[in-house]
């Protein structure tokens, strides 16, 4: 009996060892790894267009760097050692060259420390300097670069607090920096008591308070102590000579925004009581106005905990919200209040009202305007004109109305369009002085005897020919438009700088040529090359790229981008095919059938791209259309499975019909919602030879209060939730499925348990499945080791089950 037990134990352990094969990090074939580790330089222009910064990114983090401690609190994740948000590899640079655009002369920046990592580059008001953070293991240092001397220096010996809110910004007069800094006497983190003081209690007294699924929420009083410790900042003015002083009291600063005249500061601070059910952006907060010395000039509002906002399109918190400055006058506060209580189910002629209050912030606020749809922003022009934006997610409607910002009188409606209709999107407005659209709109002085109001917009330029970015001049009074700049085939050209002084800077790329930057004189049309970057992807030379278009069974036009291996000819025979997609919901057939992307873009390969496999002999269909359409009162998700099946079947028929794809060797893959789509296709069809599913959600009952654009709860639509959950159909998944997930996935709804449970279910029914859990990785993967291993896993799976599929 004892011998039988030992034998059984050995057999069980052997089985377990085979099923759970813990391996070292692997690397993919060289053709893939070379592409993965290539890098593109980035550029940044000064506000006046005089200088161009050419910036080099440091590449992937090492697994050692990614393994630095990460603390998750109130929906945030940050590195407690450095008091900085994680991940923060995007927007960081380890190389910089400064170029004078007019002369072409280049400069290095002296004074930088060894091993510097720049981030948060912020231009001064006069564009002669820029501030930046230097990321170190101990925190973020505050530095300023002076372009009159091309030198940089650290101006504050303490550390910035980059865990929440805006870490720093220039003072309006450019004399210094307003920064959130770590208190010089903060001390050590609070120690957790080993003895609890009592139970953790939550209650609801009859009020409907549905909430979606969130990660990294507070769970204990100790978590609250940690949040106060790490997120609390001093509000400090740091002068350029290195002197500094604190203003106001320490706090957790949600908003810090100077008035246009620089005399006041709009401040929002997070307040107790904290919530264990929602993230920090729903926590209580106070809104006040400080004078420039830090004295309270006006207490505006105390916003309560926002855990009772309905889960519905166009639902917002009740009470005042969206505090901001009027950009066209010295110091006037604007805010919005929901007239329907924040619940679109409450019938009301108007949904929102916009209020203003001018300094000295006394007296009764003035109602400026009431919106029939939900307020979505305002563009300031001058004392006579402003543009109110309102929208409805429920009906996908976007309305722009030109008003008088003093009286609120309507001048004219300038746009009323479907937000799904990308062809009619006028784009974003250019502003006169900003880094991100914070100033008044850029206007043109009238040369006509008739009254005009000319502004400028830029857009990706979606069209039936694909994306063609443009700059448009638009007279808002007459409605007349004309195009100053538009991308021309066979290039993809995108404007990157414009201030209406007669010159546009733009990037140009093609199928064979990586993006470079040019200046064009609008009057003479003369072009000047600003950069000549080397090809980052020599391994893709000869690869054929094309935009494909085909019909779905119900007549909807679908598109995608197809890549074919270098030197491929149809007479060589059909290829294995990798299809990569992400489903999107639409309310109209017309919007679903619009052309997406451009046939002239140079491939830009992220870590998660499928394009790598064109170097391995596959045809790759990237961004394959997966529209889910629900017209009228129909919900798109009511027929989710049927529609993705129709989408996939139409694509396979088209590509196989061209003689390019081998119908028996199609693979499908996706990340997040694309992974969810992949698992559903494998559960409900036999169209594919294999599937790749990264960081997805597979059991919709684990997101019972909605997901993506689904606003119905599980209890309102249980059949929909069940039918859309591939976990419910795990017994039907016999096509080989590779599941990959970051162990620390922080995305709402895609907890790692989603992949773990689907793997267990498929395994239990004898399916072919592999689960790869990546240590220290979030919803998007960061470390070089994890990314290269992910590519290796995908390559191994495709080679075994697709390219070399057994009949």
Coordinates of C-alpha atoms in Angstrom, one line a residue, residues 230-443:
X230 CA 3.3 58.8 -0.3
X231 CA 0.8 61.1 -2.0
X232 CA 1.0 64.1 0.3
X233 CA 3.2 66.9 -1.2
X234 CA 4.5 70.3 -0.3
X235 CA 3.5 73.0 -2.8
X236 CA 6.8 74.7 -3.5
X237 CA 7.9 77.6 -5.7
X238 CA 11.4 77.0 -6.9
X239 CA 13.1 80.0 -8.4
X240 CA 15.7 79.7 -11.2
X241 CA 18.5 80.7 -8.8
X242 CA 17.7 77.7 -6.6
X243 CA 15.9 79.4 -3.8
X244 CA 12.5 78.1 -2.9
X245 CA 9.6 78.4 -0.5
X246 CA 6.5 76.5 0.2
X247 CA 3.1 78.0 -0.3
X248 CA -0.2 76.8 1.3
X249 CA -0.3 73.6 3.4
X250 CA 0.7 70.1 2.4
X251 CA -1.9 68.0 0.6
X252 CA -2.8 65.5 -2.0
X253 CA -3.2 67.8 -5.1
X254 CA -5.6 66.7 -7.8
X255 CA -5.5 70.0 -9.8
X256 CA -3.0 72.9 -9.9
X257 CA -3.8 75.5 -12.5
X258 CA -2.8 79.2 -12.7
X259 CA -5.2 81.9 -13.9
X260 CA -4.3 83.5 -17.2
X261 CA -3.0 86.7 -15.4
X262 CA -0.9 84.6 -13.1
X263 CA -2.4 86.1 -9.9
X264 CA -4.4 83.1 -8.8
X265 CA -4.0 79.3 -8.5
X266 CA -7.0 76.9 -8.9
X267 CA -6.3 74.0 -6.4
X268 CA -8.2 70.7 -5.8
X269 CA -7.1 68.5 -2.9
X270 CA -8.2 65.0 -2.1
X271 CA -10.0 64.6 1.2
X272 CA -11.1 61.9 3.7
X273 CA -13.1 59.7 3.9
X274 CA -11.4 57.5 1.4
X275 CA -13.2 54.6 -0.3
X276 CA -12.4 50.9 -0.6
X277 CA -14.7 50.6 -3.7
X278 CA -13.6 53.2 -6.2
X279 CA -10.2 54.7 -7.3
X280 CA -8.8 58.0 -6.2
X281 CA -10.5 60.1 -9.0
X282 CA -13.8 59.4 -7.3
X283 CA -12.6 60.4 -3.8
X284 CA -13.9 63.5 -2.1
X285 CA -12.0 66.7 -2.9
X286 CA -12.1 70.4 -2.1
X287 CA -11.8 73.1 -4.7
X288 CA -10.3 76.4 -3.8
X289 CA -8.6 79.5 -5.3
X290 CA -5.3 80.7 -3.9
X291 CA -3.6 83.9 -4.6
X292 CA -0.1 83.7 -5.9
X293 CA 1.3 83.8 -2.4
X294 CA -0.7 80.8 -1.3
X295 CA -3.4 82.5 0.7
X296 CA -7.0 81.3 0.2
X297 CA -8.9 83.7 -2.0
X298 CA -12.1 81.6 -2.3
X299 CA -13.4 78.3 -1.2
X300 CA -15.5 77.0 -4.2
X301 CA -16.8 73.6 -3.4
X302 CA -16.5 70.4 -1.3
X303 CA -17.2 67.5 -3.6
X304 CA -18.3 64.3 -1.8
X305 CA -17.3 60.7 -2.6
X306 CA -18.4 59.8 -6.1
X307 CA -19.4 56.2 -5.6
X308 CA -23.1 56.7 -6.5
X309 CA -22.7 57.8 -10.1
X310 CA -24.8 55.5 -12.3
X311 CA -23.1 53.1 -14.7
X312 CA -24.6 54.5 -17.9
X313 CA -23.5 56.4 -21.0
X314 CA -23.4 60.2 -20.2
X315 CA -23.7 59.7 -16.4
X316 CA -21.6 62.1 -14.3
X317 CA -21.3 63.0 -10.6
X318 CA -24.0 65.2 -9.2
X319 CA -23.1 68.7 -8.2
X320 CA -20.4 71.1 -9.5
X321 CA -17.6 69.6 -11.6
X322 CA -15.0 70.5 -14.2
X323 CA -13.6 73.6 -12.6
X324 CA -11.3 75.6 -14.9
X325 CA -10.2 79.1 -15.9
X326 CA -11.6 81.1 -18.7
X327 CA -8.6 81.4 -20.9
X328 CA -9.6 84.7 -22.6
X329 CA -9.9 86.9 -19.5
X330 CA -7.5 87.5 -16.5
X331 CA -9.2 85.5 -13.7
X332 CA -12.7 84.0 -14.1
X333 CA -13.6 80.6 -12.9
X334 CA -15.9 78.3 -14.9
X335 CA -17.6 75.1 -13.8
X336 CA -20.4 72.8 -14.8
X337 CA -23.4 71.3 -12.9
X338 CA -25.7 68.5 -14.0
X339 CA -29.3 69.6 -14.3
X340 CA -30.5 65.9 -14.5
X341 CA -28.7 65.0 -11.2
X342 CA -25.9 63.4 -13.3
X343 CA -28.3 60.5 -14.4
X344 CA -29.3 60.6 -18.0
X345 CA -32.3 58.5 -17.1
X346 CA -33.8 61.5 -15.4
X347 CA -35.8 63.4 -18.0
X348 CA -34.6 67.1 -18.3
X349 CA -34.8 69.6 -21.1
X350 CA -31.1 70.4 -20.4
X351 CA -28.5 68.1 -19.1
X352 CA -25.8 70.6 -17.9
X353 CA -25.4 74.2 -17.0
X354 CA -22.2 76.2 -17.2
X355 CA -21.5 78.8 -14.6
X356 CA -18.8 81.5 -14.2
X357 CA -17.5 83.6 -11.3
X358 CA -15.0 86.4 -11.9
X359 CA -12.4 87.7 -9.4
X360 CA -12.6 88.7 -6.6
X361 CA -14.9 85.7 -6.6
X362 CA -17.7 87.3 -4.7
X363 CA -21.5 87.5 -5.4
X364 CA -23.7 85.1 -7.2
X365 CA -22.3 82.9 -9.9
X366 CA -23.6 83.7 -13.4
X367 CA -25.2 80.9 -15.5
X368 CA -23.5 81.2 -18.9
X369 CA -25.1 78.4 -20.9
X370 CA -27.2 75.3 -20.7
X371 CA -26.5 72.2 -22.8
X372 CA -29.1 69.8 -24.2
X373 CA -26.4 67.1 -24.3
X374 CA -23.6 66.4 -21.8
X375 CA -21.0 69.2 -21.6
X376 CA -17.7 68.0 -23.0
X377 CA -15.5 71.1 -23.0
X378 CA -15.1 74.7 -24.1
X379 CA -12.7 76.5 -26.5
X380 CA -12.0 80.1 -25.7
X381 CA -11.4 82.6 -28.5
X382 CA -11.8 86.1 -27.2
X383 CA -14.2 88.3 -25.3
X384 CA -16.8 87.9 -28.1
X385 CA -16.6 84.3 -29.0
X386 CA -16.2 80.8 -27.4
X387 CA -17.2 77.3 -28.6
X388 CA -19.3 75.1 -26.3
X389 CA -18.8 71.3 -27.0
X390 CA -21.5 68.9 -25.9
X391 CA -21.9 65.2 -26.7
X392 CA -23.9 62.0 -26.1
X393 CA -22.2 58.7 -25.9
X394 CA -25.6 57.0 -26.0
X395 CA -26.4 58.5 -29.4
X396 CA -22.8 59.1 -30.6
X397 CA -23.6 62.8 -31.2
X398 CA -21.2 65.7 -31.0
X399 CA -22.4 69.3 -31.2
X400 CA -20.3 72.5 -31.3
X401 CA -21.9 75.9 -30.7
X402 CA -20.4 79.3 -31.1
X403 CA -21.6 81.6 -28.3
X404 CA -20.8 84.9 -26.7
X405 CA -18.8 84.1 -23.6
X406 CA -20.2 87.2 -21.7
X407 CA -23.9 86.8 -22.4
X408 CA -24.1 83.1 -23.4
X409 CA -26.1 84.1 -26.5
X410 CA -26.0 81.6 -29.3
X411 CA -24.3 82.9 -32.4
X412 CA -24.6 79.7 -34.5
X413 CA -24.2 76.0 -34.3
X414 CA -21.0 75.2 -36.2
X415 CA -21.1 71.4 -36.1
X416 CA -23.6 68.6 -35.4
X417 CA -22.2 65.3 -36.3
X418 CA -21.9 61.6 -35.4
X419 CA -18.9 61.1 -33.2
X420 CA -18.5 57.7 -35.0
X421 CA -18.2 59.5 -38.4
X422 CA -14.4 59.9 -38.7
X423 CA -14.7 61.4 -42.2
X424 CA -16.5 64.5 -40.9
X425 CA -14.2 65.1 -37.9
X426 CA -12.8 68.6 -38.1
X427 CA -10.0 67.6 -35.6
X428 CA -8.6 69.7 -32.8
X429 CA -8.1 73.4 -32.7
X430 CA -4.7 75.1 -32.7
X431 CA -4.2 77.4 -29.7
X432 CA -2.1 80.6 -29.5
X433 CA 0.0 79.7 -26.5
X434 CA 0.0 76.3 -25.0
X435 CA 1.6 72.9 -24.5
X436 CA -1.4 70.7 -25.0
X437 CA -4.2 73.1 -26.0
X438 CA -4.5 75.2 -22.8
X439 CA -4.7 78.7 -24.4
X440 CA -7.1 80.7 -26.5
X441 CA -7.6 79.5 -30.1
X442 CA -5.2 80.7 -32.7
X443 CA -7.0 83.1 -35.0

